[in-house]
PDB file of N, CA and C in Angstrom:
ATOM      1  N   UNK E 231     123.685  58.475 203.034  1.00  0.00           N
ATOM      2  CA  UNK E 231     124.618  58.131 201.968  1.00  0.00           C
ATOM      3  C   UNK E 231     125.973  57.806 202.581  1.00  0.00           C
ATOM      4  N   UNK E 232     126.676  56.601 202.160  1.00  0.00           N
ATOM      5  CA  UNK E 232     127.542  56.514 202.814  1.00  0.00           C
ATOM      6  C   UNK E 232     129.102  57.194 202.120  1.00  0.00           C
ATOM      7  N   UNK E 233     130.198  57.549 203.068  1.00  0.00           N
ATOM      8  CA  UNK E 233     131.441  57.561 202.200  1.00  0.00           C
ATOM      9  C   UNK E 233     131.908  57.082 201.394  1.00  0.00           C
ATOM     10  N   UNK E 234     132.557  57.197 199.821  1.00  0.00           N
ATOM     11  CA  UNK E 234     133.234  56.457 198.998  1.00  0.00           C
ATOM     12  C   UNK E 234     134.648  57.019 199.750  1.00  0.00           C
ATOM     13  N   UNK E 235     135.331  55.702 199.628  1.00  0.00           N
ATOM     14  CA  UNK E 235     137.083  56.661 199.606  1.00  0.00           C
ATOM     15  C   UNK E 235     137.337  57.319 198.025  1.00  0.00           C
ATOM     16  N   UNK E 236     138.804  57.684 198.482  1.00  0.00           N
ATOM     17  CA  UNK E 236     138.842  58.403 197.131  1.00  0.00           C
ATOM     18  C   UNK E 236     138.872  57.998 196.209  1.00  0.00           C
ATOM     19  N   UNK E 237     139.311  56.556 196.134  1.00  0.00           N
ATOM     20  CA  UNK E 237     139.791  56.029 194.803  1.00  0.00           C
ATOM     21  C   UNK E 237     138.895  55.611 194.680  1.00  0.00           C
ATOM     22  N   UNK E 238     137.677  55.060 194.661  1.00  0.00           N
ATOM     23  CA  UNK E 238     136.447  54.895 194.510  1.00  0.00           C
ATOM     24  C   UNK E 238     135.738  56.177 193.583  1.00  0.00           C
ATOM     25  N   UNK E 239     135.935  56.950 194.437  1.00  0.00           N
ATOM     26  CA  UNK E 239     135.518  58.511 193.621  1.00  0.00           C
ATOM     27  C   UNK E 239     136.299  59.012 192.437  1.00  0.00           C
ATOM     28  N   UNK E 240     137.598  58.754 192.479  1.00  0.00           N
ATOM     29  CA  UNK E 240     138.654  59.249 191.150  1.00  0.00           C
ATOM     30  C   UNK E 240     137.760  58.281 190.120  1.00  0.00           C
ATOM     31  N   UNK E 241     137.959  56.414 190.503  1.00  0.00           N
ATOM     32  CA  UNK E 241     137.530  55.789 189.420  1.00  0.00           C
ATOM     33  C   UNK E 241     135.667  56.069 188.602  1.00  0.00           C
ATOM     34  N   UNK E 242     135.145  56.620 189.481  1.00  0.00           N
ATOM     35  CA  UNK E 242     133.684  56.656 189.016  1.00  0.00           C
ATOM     36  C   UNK E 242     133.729  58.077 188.549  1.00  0.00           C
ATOM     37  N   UNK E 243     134.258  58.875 188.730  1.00  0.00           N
ATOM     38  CA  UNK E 243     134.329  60.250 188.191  1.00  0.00           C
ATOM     39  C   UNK E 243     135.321  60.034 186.813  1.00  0.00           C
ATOM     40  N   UNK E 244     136.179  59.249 186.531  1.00  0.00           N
ATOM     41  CA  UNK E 244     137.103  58.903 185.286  1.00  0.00           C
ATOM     42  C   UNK E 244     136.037  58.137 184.109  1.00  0.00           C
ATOM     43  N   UNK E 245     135.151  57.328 184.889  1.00  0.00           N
ATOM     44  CA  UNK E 245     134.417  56.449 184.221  1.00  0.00           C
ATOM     45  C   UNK E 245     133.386  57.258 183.484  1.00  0.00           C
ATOM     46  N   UNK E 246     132.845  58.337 184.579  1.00  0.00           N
ATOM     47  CA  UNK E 246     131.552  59.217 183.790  1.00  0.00           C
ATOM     48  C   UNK E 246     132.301  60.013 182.350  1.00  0.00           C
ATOM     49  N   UNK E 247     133.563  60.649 182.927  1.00  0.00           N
ATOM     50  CA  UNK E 247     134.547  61.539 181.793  1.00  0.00           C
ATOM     51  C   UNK E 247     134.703  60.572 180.568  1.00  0.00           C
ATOM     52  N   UNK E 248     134.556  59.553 180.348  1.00  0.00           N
ATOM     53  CA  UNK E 248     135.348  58.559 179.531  1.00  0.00           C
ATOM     54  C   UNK E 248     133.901  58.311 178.556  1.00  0.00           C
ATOM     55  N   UNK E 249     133.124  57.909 179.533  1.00  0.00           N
ATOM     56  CA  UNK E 249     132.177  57.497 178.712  1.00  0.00           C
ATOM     57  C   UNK E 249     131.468  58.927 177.812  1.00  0.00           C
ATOM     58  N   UNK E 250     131.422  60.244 178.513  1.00  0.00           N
ATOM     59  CA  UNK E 250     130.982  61.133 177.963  1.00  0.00           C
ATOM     60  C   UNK E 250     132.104  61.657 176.787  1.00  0.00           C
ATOM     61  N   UNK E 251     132.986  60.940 176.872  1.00  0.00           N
ATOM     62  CA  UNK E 251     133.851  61.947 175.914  1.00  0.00           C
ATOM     63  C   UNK E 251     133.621  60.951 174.864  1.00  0.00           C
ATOM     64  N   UNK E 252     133.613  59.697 174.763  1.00  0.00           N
ATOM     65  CA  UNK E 252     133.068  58.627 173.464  1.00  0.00           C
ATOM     66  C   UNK E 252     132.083  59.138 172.865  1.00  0.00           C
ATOM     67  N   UNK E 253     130.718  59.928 173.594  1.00  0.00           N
ATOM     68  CA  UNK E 253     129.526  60.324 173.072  1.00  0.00           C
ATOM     69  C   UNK E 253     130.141  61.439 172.361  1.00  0.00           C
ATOM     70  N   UNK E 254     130.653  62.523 172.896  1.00  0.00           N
ATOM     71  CA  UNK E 254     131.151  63.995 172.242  1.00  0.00           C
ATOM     72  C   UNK E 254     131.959  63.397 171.072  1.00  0.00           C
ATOM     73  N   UNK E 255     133.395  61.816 170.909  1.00  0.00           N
ATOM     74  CA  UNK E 255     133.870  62.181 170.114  1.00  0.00           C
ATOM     75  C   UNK E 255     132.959  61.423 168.740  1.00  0.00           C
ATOM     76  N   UNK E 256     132.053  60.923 168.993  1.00  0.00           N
ATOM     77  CA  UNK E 256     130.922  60.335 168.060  1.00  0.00           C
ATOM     78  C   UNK E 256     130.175  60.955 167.591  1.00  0.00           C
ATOM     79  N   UNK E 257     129.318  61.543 168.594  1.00  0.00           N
ATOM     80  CA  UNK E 257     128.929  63.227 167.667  1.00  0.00           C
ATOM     81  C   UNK E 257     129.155  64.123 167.134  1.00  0.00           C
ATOM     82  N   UNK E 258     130.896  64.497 167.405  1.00  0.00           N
ATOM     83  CA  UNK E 258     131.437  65.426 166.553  1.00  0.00           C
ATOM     84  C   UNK E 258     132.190  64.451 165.288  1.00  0.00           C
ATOM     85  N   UNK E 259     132.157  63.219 164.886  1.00  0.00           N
ATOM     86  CA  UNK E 259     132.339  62.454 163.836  1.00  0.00           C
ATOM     87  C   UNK E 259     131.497  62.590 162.865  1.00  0.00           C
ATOM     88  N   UNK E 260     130.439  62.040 163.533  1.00  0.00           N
ATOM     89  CA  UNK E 260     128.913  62.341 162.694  1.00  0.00           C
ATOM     90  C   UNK E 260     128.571  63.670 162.104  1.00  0.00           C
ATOM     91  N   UNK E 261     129.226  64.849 162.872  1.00  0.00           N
ATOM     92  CA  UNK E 261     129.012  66.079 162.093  1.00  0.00           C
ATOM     93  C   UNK E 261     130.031  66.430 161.252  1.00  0.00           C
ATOM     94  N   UNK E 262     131.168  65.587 160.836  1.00  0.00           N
ATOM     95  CA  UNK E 262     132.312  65.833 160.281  1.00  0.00           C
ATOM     96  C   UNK E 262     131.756  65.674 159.205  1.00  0.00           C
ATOM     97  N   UNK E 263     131.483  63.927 159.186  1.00  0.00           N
ATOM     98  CA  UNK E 263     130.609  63.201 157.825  1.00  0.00           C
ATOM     99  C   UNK E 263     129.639  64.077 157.271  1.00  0.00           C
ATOM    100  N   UNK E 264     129.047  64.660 157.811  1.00  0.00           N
ATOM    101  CA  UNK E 264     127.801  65.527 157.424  1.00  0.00           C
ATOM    102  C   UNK E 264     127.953  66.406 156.403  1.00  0.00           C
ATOM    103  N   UNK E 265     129.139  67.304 157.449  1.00  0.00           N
ATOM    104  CA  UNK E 265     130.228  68.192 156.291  1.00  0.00           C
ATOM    105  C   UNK E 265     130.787  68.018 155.312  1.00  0.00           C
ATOM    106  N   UNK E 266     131.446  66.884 155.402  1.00  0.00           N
ATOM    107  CA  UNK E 266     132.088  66.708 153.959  1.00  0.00           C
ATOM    108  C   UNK E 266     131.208  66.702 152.853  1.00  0.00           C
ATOM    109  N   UNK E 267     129.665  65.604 153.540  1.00  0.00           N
ATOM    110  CA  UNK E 267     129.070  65.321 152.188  1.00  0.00           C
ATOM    111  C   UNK E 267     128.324  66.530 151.785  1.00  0.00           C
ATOM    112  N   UNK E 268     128.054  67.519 152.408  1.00  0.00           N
ATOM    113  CA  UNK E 268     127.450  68.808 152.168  1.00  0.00           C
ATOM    114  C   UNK E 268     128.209  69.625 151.097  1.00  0.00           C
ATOM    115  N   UNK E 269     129.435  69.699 151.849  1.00  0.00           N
ATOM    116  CA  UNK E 269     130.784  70.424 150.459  1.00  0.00           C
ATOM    117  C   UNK E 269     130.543  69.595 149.484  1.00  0.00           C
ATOM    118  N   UNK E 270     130.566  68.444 149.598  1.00  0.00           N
ATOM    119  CA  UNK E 270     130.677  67.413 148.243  1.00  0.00           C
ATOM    120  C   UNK E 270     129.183  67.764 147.294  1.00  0.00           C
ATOM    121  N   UNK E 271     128.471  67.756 147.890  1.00  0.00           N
ATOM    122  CA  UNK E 271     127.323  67.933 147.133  1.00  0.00           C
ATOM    123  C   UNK E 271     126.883  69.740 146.518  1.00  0.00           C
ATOM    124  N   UNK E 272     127.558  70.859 147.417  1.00  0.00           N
ATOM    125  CA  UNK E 272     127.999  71.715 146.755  1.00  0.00           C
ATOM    126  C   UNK E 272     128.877  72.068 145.708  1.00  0.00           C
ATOM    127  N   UNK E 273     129.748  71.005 145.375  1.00  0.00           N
ATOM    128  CA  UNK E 273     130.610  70.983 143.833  1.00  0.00           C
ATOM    129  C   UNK E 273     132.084  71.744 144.090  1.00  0.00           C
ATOM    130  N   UNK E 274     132.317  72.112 145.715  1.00  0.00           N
ATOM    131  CA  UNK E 274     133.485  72.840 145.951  1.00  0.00           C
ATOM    132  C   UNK E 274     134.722  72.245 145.201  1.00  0.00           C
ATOM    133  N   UNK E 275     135.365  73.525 144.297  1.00  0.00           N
ATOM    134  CA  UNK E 275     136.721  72.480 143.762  1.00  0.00           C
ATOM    135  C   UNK E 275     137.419  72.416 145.428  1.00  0.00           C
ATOM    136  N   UNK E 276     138.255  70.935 145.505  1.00  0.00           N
ATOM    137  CA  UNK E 276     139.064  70.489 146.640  1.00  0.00           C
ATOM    138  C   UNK E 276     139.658  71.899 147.157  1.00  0.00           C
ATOM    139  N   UNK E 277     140.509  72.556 146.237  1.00  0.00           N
ATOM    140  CA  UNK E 277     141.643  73.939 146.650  1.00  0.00           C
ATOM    141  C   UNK E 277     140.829  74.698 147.576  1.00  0.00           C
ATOM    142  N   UNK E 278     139.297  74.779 147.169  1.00  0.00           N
ATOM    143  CA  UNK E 278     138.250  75.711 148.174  1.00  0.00           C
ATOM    144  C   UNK E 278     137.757  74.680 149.595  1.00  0.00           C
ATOM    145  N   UNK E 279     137.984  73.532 149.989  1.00  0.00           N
ATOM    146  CA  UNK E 279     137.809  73.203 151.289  1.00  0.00           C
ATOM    147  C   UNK E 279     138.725  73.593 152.566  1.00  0.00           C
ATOM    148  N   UNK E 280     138.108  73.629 153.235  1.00  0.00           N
ATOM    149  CA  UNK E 280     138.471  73.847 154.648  1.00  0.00           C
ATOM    150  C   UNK E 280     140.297  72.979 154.716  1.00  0.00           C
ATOM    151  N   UNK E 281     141.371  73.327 155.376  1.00  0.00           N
ATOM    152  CA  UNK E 281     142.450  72.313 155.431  1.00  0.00           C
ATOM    153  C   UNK E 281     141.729  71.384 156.118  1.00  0.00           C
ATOM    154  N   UNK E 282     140.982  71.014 157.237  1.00  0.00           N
ATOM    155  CA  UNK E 282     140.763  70.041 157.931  1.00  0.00           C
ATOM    156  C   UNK E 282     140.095  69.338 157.609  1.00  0.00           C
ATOM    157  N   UNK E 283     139.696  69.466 156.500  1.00  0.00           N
ATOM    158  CA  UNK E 283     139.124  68.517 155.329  1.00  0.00           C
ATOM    159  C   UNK E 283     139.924  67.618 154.586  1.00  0.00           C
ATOM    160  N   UNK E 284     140.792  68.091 154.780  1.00  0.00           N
ATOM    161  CA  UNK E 284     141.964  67.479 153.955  1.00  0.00           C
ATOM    162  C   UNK E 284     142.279  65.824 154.268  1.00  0.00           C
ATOM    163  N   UNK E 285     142.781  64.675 153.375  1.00  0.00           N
ATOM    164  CA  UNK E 285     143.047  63.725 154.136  1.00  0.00           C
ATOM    165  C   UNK E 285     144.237  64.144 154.599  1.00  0.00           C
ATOM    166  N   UNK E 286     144.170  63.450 155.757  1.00  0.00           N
ATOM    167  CA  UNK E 286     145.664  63.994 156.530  1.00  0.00           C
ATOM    168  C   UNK E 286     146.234  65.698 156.929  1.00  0.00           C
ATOM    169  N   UNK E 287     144.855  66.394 156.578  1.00  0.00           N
ATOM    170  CA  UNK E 287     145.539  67.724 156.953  1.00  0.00           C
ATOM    171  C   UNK E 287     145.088  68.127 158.534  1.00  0.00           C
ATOM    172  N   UNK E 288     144.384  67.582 159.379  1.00  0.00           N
ATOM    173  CA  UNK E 288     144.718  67.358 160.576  1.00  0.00           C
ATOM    174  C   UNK E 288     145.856  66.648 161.401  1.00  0.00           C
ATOM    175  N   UNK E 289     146.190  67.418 162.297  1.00  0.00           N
ATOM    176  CA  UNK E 289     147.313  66.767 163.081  1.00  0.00           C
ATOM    177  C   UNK E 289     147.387  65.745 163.996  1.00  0.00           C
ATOM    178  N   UNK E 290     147.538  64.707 163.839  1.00  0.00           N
ATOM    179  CA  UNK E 290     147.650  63.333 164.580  1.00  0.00           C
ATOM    180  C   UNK E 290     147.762  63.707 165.883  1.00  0.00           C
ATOM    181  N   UNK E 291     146.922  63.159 166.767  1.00  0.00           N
ATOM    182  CA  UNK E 291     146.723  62.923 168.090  1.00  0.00           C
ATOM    183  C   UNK E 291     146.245  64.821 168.351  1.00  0.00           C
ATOM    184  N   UNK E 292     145.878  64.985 167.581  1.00  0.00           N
ATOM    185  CA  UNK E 292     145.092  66.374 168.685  1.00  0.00           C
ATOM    186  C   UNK E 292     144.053  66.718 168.747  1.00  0.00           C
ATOM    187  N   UNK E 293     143.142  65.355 168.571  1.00  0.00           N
ATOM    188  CA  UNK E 293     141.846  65.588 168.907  1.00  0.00           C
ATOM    189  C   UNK E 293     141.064  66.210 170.307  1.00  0.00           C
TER     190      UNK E 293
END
């Protein structure tokens, strides 16, 4: 096997992180959706959901 230099290695190790974190933040989307429609179909009045249910009751950029 031969040597990568480093920057070779930073960029292919950034690339694996990047692409795996698209999958994590897609799957944890898909289970968001899931949730809501689950509460929704339980009849929760709004006042009884989760805040992060809320539109906008999550905080911008802290995913």
């Amino acid at each position: 096997m031969r040597e990568e230099s480093e920057a070779q290695f930073t960029k292919r190790s950034h690339d694996v992180y990047h692409k795996r974190f698209k999958e994590v933040k897609a799957n944890s989307y898909d289970r968001v959706v899931r949730l809501v429609g689950y509460v929704k179909r339980l009849g929760l009045p709004k006042e009884l959901w989760p805040k992060e249910m809320e539109i906008g009751g999550a905080k911008p950029g802290k995913e």
